[in-house]
Short mmCIF file of C-alpha atoms in Angstrom, two decimals:
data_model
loop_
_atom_site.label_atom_id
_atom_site.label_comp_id
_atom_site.label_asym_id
_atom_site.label_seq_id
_atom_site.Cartn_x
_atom_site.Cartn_y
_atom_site.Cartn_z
CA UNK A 1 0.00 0.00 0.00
CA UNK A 2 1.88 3.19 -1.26
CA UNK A 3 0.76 6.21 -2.88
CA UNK A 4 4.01 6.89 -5.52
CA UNK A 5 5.17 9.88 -6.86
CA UNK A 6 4.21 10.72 -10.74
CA UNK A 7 7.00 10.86 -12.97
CA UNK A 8 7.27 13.20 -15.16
CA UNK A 9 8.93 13.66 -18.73
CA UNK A 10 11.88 13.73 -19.29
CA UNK A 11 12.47 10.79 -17.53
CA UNK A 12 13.33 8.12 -19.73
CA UNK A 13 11.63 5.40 -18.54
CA UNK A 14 8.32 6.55 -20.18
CA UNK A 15 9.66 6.46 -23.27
CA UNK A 16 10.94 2.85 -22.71
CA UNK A 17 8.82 -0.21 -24.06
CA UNK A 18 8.08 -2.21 -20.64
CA UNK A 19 8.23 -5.62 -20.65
CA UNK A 20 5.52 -8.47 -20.13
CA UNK A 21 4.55 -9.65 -16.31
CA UNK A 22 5.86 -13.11 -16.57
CA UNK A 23 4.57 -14.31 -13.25
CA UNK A 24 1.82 -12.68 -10.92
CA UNK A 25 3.99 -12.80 -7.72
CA UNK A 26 3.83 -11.08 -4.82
CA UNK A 27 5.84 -7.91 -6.75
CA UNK A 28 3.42 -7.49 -9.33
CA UNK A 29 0.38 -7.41 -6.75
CA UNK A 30 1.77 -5.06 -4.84
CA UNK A 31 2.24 -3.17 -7.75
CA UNK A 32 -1.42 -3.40 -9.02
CA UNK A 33 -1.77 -1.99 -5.22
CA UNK A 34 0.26 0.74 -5.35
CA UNK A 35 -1.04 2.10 -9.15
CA UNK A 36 -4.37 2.30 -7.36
CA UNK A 37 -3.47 3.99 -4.46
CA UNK A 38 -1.47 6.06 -6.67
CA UNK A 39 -4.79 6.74 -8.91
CA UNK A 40 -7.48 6.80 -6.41
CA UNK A 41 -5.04 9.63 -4.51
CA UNK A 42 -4.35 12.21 -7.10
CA UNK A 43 -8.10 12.79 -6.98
CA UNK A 44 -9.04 13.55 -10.89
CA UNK A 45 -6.95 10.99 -12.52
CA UNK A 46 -8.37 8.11 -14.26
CA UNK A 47 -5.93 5.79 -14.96
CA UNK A 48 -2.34 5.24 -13.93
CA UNK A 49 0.85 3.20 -16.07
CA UNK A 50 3.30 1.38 -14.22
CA UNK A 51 5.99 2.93 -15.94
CA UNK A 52 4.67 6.56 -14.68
CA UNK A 53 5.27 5.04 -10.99
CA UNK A 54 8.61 3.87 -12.01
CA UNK A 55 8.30 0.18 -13.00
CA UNK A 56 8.49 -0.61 -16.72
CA UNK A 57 5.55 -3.53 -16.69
CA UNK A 58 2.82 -3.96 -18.71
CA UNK A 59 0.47 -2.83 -16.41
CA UNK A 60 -2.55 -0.43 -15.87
CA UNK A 61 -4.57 0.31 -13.83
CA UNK A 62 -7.95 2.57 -15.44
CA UNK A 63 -11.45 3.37 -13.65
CA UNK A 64 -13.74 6.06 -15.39
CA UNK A 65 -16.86 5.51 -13.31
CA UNK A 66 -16.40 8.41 -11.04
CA UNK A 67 -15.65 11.20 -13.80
CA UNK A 68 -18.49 13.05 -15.63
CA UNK A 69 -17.58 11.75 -18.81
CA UNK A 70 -17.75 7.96 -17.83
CA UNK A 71 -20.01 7.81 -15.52
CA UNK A 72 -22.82 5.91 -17.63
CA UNK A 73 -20.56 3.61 -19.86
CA UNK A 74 -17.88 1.80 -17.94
CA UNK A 75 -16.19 -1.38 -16.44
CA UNK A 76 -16.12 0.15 -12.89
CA UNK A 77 -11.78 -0.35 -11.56
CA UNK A 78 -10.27 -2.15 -13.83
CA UNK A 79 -6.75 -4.13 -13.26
CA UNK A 80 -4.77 -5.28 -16.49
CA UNK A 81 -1.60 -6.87 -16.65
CA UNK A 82 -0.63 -7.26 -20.15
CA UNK A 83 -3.10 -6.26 -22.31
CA UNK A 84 -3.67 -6.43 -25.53
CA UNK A 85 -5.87 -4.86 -27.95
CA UNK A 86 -7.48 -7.46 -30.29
CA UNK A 87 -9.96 -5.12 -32.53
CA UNK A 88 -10.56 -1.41 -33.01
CA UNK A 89 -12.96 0.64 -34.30
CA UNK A 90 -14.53 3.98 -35.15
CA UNK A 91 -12.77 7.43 -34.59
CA UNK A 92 -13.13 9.90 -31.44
CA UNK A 93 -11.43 13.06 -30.72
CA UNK A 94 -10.40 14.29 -26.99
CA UNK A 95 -8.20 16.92 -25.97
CA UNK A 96 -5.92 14.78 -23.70
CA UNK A 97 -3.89 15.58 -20.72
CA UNK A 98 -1.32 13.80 -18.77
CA UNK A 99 0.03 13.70 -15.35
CA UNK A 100 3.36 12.87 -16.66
CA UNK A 101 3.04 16.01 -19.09
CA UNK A 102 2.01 18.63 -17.14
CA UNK A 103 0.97 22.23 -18.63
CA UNK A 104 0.16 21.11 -22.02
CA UNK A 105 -3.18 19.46 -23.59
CA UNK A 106 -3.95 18.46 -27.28
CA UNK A 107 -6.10 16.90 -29.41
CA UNK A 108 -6.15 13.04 -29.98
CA UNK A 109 -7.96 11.21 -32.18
CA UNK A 110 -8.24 7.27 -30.90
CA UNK A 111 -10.34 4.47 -31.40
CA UNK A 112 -14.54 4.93 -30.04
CA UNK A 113 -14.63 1.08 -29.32
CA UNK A 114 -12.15 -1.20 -28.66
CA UNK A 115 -11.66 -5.06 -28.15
CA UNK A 116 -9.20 -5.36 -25.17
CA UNK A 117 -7.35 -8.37 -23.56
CA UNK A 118 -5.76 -8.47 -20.67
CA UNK A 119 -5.00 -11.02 -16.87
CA UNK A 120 -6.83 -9.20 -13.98
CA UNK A 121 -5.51 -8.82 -10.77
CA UNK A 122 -6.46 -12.89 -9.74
CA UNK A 123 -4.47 -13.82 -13.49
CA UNK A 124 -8.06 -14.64 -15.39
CA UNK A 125 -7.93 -13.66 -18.99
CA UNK A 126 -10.78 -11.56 -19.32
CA UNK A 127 -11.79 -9.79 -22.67
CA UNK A 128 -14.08 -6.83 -22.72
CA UNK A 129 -15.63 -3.69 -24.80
CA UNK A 130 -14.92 -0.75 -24.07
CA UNK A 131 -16.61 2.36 -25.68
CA UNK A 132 -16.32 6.14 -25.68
CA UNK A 133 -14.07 8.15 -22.75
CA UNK A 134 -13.53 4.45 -21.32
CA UNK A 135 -11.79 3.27 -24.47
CA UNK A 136 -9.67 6.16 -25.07
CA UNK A 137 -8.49 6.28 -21.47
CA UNK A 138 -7.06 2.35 -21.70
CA UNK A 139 -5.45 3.21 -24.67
CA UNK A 140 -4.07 6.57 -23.22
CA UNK A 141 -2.42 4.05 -20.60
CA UNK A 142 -1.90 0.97 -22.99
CA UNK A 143 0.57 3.70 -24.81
CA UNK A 144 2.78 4.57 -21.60
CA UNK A 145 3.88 0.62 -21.96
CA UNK A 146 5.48 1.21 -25.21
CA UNK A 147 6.59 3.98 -24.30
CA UNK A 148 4.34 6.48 -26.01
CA UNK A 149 2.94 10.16 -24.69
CA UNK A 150 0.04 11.76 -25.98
CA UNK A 151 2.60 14.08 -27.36
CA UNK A 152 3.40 11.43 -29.96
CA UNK A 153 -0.23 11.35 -31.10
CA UNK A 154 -1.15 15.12 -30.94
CA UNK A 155 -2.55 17.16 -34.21
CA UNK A 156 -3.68 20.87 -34.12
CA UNK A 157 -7.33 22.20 -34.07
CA UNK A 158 -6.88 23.33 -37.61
CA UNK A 159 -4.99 20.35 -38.99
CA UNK A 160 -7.49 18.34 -37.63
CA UNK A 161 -10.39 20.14 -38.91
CA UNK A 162 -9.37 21.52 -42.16
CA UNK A 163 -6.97 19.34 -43.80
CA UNK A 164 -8.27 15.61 -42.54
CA UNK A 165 -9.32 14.57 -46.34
CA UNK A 166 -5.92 14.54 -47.59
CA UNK A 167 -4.22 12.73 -44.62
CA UNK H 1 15.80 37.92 -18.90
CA UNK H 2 13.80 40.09 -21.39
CA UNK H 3 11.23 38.83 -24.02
CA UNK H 4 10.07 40.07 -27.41
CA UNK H 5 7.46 39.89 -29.51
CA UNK H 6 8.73 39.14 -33.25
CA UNK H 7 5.98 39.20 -36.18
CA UNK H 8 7.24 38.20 -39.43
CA UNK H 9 4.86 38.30 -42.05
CA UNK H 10 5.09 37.61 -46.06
CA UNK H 11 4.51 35.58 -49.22
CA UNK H 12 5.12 32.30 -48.40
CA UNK H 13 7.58 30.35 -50.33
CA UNK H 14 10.02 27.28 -48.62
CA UNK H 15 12.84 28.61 -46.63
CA UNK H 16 11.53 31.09 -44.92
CA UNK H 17 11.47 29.65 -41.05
CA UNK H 18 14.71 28.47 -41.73
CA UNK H 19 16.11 31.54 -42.71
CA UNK H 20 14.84 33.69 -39.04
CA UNK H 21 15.54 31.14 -37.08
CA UNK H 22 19.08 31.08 -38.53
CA UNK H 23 19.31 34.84 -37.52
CA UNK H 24 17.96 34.60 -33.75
CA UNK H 25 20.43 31.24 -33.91
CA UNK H 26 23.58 33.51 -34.59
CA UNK H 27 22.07 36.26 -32.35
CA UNK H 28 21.35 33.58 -29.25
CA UNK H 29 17.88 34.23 -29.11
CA UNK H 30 15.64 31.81 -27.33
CA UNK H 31 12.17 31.15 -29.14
CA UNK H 32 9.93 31.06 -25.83
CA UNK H 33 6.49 30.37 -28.08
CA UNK H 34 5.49 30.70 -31.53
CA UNK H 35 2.78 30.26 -33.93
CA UNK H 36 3.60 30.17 -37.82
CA UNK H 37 0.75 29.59 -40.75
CA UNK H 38 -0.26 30.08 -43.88
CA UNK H 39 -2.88 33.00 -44.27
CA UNK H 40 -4.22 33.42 -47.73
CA UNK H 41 -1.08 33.64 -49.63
CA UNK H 42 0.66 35.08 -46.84
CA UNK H 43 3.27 33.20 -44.35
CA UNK H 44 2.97 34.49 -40.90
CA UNK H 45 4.96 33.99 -38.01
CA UNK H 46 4.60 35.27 -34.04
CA UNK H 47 7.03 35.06 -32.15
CA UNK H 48 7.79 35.35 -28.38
CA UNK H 49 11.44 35.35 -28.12
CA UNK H 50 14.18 35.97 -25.49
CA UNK H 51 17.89 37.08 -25.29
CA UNK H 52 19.83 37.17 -21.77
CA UNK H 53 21.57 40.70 -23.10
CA UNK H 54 19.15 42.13 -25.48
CA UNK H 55 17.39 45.46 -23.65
CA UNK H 56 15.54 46.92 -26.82
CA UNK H 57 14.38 46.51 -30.36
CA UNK H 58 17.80 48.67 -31.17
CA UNK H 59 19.72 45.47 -29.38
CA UNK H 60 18.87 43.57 -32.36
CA UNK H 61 20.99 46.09 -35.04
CA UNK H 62 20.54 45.43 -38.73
CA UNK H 63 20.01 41.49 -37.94
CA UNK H 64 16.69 41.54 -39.74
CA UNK H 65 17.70 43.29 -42.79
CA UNK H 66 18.07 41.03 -45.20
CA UNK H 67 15.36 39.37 -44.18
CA UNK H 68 13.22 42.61 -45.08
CA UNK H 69 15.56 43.08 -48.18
CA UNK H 70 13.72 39.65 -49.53
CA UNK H 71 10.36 40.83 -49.29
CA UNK H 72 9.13 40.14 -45.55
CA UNK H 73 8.35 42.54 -42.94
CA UNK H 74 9.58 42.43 -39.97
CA UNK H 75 8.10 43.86 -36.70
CA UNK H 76 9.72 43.87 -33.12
CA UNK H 77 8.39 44.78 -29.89
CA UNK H 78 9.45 45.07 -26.43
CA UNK H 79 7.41 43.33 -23.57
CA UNK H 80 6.69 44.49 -20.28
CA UNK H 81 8.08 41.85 -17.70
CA UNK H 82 5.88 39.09 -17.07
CA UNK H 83 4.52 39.50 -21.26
CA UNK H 84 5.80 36.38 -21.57
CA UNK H 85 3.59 34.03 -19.34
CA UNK H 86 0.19 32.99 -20.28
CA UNK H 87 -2.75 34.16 -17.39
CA UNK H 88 -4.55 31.78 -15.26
CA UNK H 89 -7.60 31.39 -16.71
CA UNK H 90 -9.94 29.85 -14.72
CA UNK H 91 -13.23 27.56 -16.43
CA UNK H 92 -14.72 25.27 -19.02
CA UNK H 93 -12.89 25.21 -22.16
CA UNK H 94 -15.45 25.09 -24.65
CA UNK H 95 -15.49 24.87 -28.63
CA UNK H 96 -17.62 27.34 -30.55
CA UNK H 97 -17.87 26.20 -34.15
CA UNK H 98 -19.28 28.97 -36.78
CA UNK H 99 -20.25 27.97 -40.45
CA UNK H 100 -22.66 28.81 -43.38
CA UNK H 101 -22.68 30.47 -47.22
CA UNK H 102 -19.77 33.09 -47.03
CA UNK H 103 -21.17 36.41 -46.35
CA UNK H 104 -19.66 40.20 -44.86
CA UNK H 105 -20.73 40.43 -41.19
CA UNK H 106 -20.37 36.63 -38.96
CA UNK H 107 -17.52 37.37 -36.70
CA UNK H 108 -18.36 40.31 -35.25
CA UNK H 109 -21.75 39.98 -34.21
CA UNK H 110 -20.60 36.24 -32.53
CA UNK H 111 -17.48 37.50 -30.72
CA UNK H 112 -19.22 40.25 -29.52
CA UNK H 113 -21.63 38.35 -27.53
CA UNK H 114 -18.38 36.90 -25.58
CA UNK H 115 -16.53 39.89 -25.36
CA UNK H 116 -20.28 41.72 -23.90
CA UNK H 117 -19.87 38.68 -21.24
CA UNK H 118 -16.08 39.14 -20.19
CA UNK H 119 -15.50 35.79 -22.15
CA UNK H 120 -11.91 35.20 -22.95
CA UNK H 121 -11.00 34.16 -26.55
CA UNK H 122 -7.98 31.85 -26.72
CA UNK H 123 -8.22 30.65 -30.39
CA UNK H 124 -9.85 31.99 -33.51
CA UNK H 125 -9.46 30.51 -36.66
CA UNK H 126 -11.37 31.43 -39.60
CA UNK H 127 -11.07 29.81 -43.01
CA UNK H 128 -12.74 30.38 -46.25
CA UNK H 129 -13.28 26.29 -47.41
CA UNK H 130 -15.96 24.95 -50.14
CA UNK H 131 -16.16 25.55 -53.71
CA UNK H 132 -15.77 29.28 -55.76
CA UNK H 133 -19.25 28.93 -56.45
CA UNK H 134 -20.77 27.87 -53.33
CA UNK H 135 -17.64 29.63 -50.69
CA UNK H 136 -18.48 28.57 -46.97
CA UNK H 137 -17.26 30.33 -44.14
CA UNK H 138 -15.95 28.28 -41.28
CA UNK H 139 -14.78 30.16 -37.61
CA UNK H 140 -13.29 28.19 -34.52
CA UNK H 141 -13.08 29.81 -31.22
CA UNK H 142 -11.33 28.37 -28.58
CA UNK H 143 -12.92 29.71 -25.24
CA UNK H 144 -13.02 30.07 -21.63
CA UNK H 145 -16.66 30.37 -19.76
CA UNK H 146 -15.56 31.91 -16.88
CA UNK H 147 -17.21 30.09 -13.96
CA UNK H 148 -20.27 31.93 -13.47
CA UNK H 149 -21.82 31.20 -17.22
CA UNK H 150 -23.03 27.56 -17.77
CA UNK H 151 -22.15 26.43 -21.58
CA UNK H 152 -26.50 26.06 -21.76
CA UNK H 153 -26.28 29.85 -21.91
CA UNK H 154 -24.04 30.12 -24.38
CA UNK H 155 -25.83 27.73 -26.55
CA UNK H 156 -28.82 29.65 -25.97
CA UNK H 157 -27.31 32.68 -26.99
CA UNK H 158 -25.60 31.24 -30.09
CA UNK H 159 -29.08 29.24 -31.23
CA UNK H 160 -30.15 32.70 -31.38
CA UNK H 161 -27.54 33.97 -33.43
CA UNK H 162 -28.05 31.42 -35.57
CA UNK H 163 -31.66 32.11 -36.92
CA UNK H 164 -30.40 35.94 -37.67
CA UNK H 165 -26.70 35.00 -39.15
CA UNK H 166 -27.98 32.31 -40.89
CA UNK H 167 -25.67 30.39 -40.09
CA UNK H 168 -24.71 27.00 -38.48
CA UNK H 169 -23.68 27.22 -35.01
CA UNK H 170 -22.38 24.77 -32.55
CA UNK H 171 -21.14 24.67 -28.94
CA UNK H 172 -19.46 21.75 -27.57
CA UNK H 173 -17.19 21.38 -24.13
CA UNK H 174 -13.50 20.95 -25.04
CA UNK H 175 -12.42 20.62 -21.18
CA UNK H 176 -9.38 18.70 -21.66
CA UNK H 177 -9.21 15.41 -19.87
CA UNK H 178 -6.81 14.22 -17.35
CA UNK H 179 -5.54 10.84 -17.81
#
């Protein structure tokens, strides 16, 4: 049980790829504990990578039921260790922000509805759709794990308004 | 450290950020923030630049001439201290989008319902899209409701607009999200 500190760019190790959970040991639970006390603490965050806390796993932790934007559509808190995205579909547009990028926001188009596989916290492969704010927040985190920001993805009002056709 | 406001503005052709940046390069100027597009024909550039020596507009000598020489103007200005850091805005982001058959008179008569209620612009963009027969007329504005106007009243305001512009009018939140 540990709230951890939020690191921030440039630290390198969010811009590493992290590498699998191989075995769901005692480490890697209290892991899963600490990215939620880490998440549930900073008060308007809805998800948390391990690599933002430090550890370069493939883990997130994500839970969109208590912000206005999630409220009716989600999977309550959800633990995954390794997941994988198995389909994708539709566009949506959010201006993002990012603990680990503080001061700066910017539009990002991702997937509406996504197909996403992951072990939960007990290691049962569980598969599940996610749709709208939900959907874009696991693959906000799913990027930290390869080592991706937001700032990787960004395009600007006008580029994405005006010149979309000949992209 | 003192900051500057640099607008460079002329027909664009390629070279031309490469070429200032070379000269506040040699001069050891720091870009702080900038904003460069294409406006009609025109490139434009703004600026907000910094130099640890610089006092003055005269600091920067004849550094700027041949820019000038090929065809750009070039306009420097001082900045108070603290010119260089953006306000603390507080309130809901929100998206106004503005768009209908091109005609003289939509941007006024919609910014001036924000600027009657204290409502801070922090992005316009107009563009003149469609076809030379049918020209439409698209505005974005970027703004912030301070915290006493609910986005409902805006959209009230704007649906209103709309019937008298003749135009097509949305409002939509842009509140960024934390993730």
């Amino acid at each position: 049980m540990a709230v951890r500190e939020i690191l921030c760019y440039p630290d390198p190790i969010l811009k590493m790829v992290c590498k699998p959970v191989a075995e769901l040991d005692q480490a890697c639970d209290t892991l899963v504990q600490d990215l939620l006390d880490t998440m549930i603490e900073s008060g308007h965050s809805v998800g948390v990578a391990a690599p933002q806390i430090g550890v370069s796993r493939r883990v997130v932790v994500v839970d969109v039921s208590n912000s206005k934007l999630g409220r009716e559509n989600n999977h309550g808190q959800l633990v995954m260790i390794n997941p994988e995205i198995l389909e994708q579909s539709g566009q949506k547009i959010m201006r993002e922000g990012c603990m680990s990028v503080p001061d700066y926001t910017g539009n990002v188009t991702r997937a509406e509805d996504i197909l996403v596989q992951f072990l939960d916290r007990q290691g049962d492969l569980q598969v599940i759709r996610a749709t709208g704010f939900e959907a874009v927040a696991i693959q906000h985190e799913m990027d930290h794990l390869d080592g991706l920001l937001f700032l990787d993805r960004v395009s600007s009002l006008k580029t994405d308004l005006f010149r979309r056709k000949k992209r | 450290m003192n900051h500057f406001a640099l607008t460079i503005i002329g027909r664009d052709h390629p070279g031309i950020v490469a070429r200032v940046t070379k000269v506040l390069f040699d001069l050891g100027c720091n870009i702080a923030d900038s904003s460069c597009t294409i406006l009609g024909g025109q490139f434009a550039m703004i600026l907000i630049i910094s130099h640890p020596r610089f006092v003055s507009k005269e600091s920067f000598g004849t550094a700027f001439d041949p820019i000038e020489k090929d065809g750009l103007s070039v306009f420097i200005r001082t900045l108070k201290p603290g010119g260089e850091a953006a306000p603390y805005l507080q309130g809901e982001l929100c998206l106004i989008s503005v768009y209908g058959s091109d005609k003289p008179g939509i941007v006024y008569p919609v910014v001036k319902e924000l600027g009657d209620r204290q409502i801070n612009i922090t992005d316009l963009n107009t563009k003149l899209v469609g076809s030379p027969e049918n020209p439409v007329y698209v505005m974005l504005i970027e703004a912030i409701l301070p915290p006493d106007i609910p986005i409902e009243q805006i959209d009230e305001v704007m649906a209103e607009l709309k019937g008298k512009l003749q135009v097509d009018i949305t409002v939509r939140d842009i509140t960024p999200v934390e993730l």
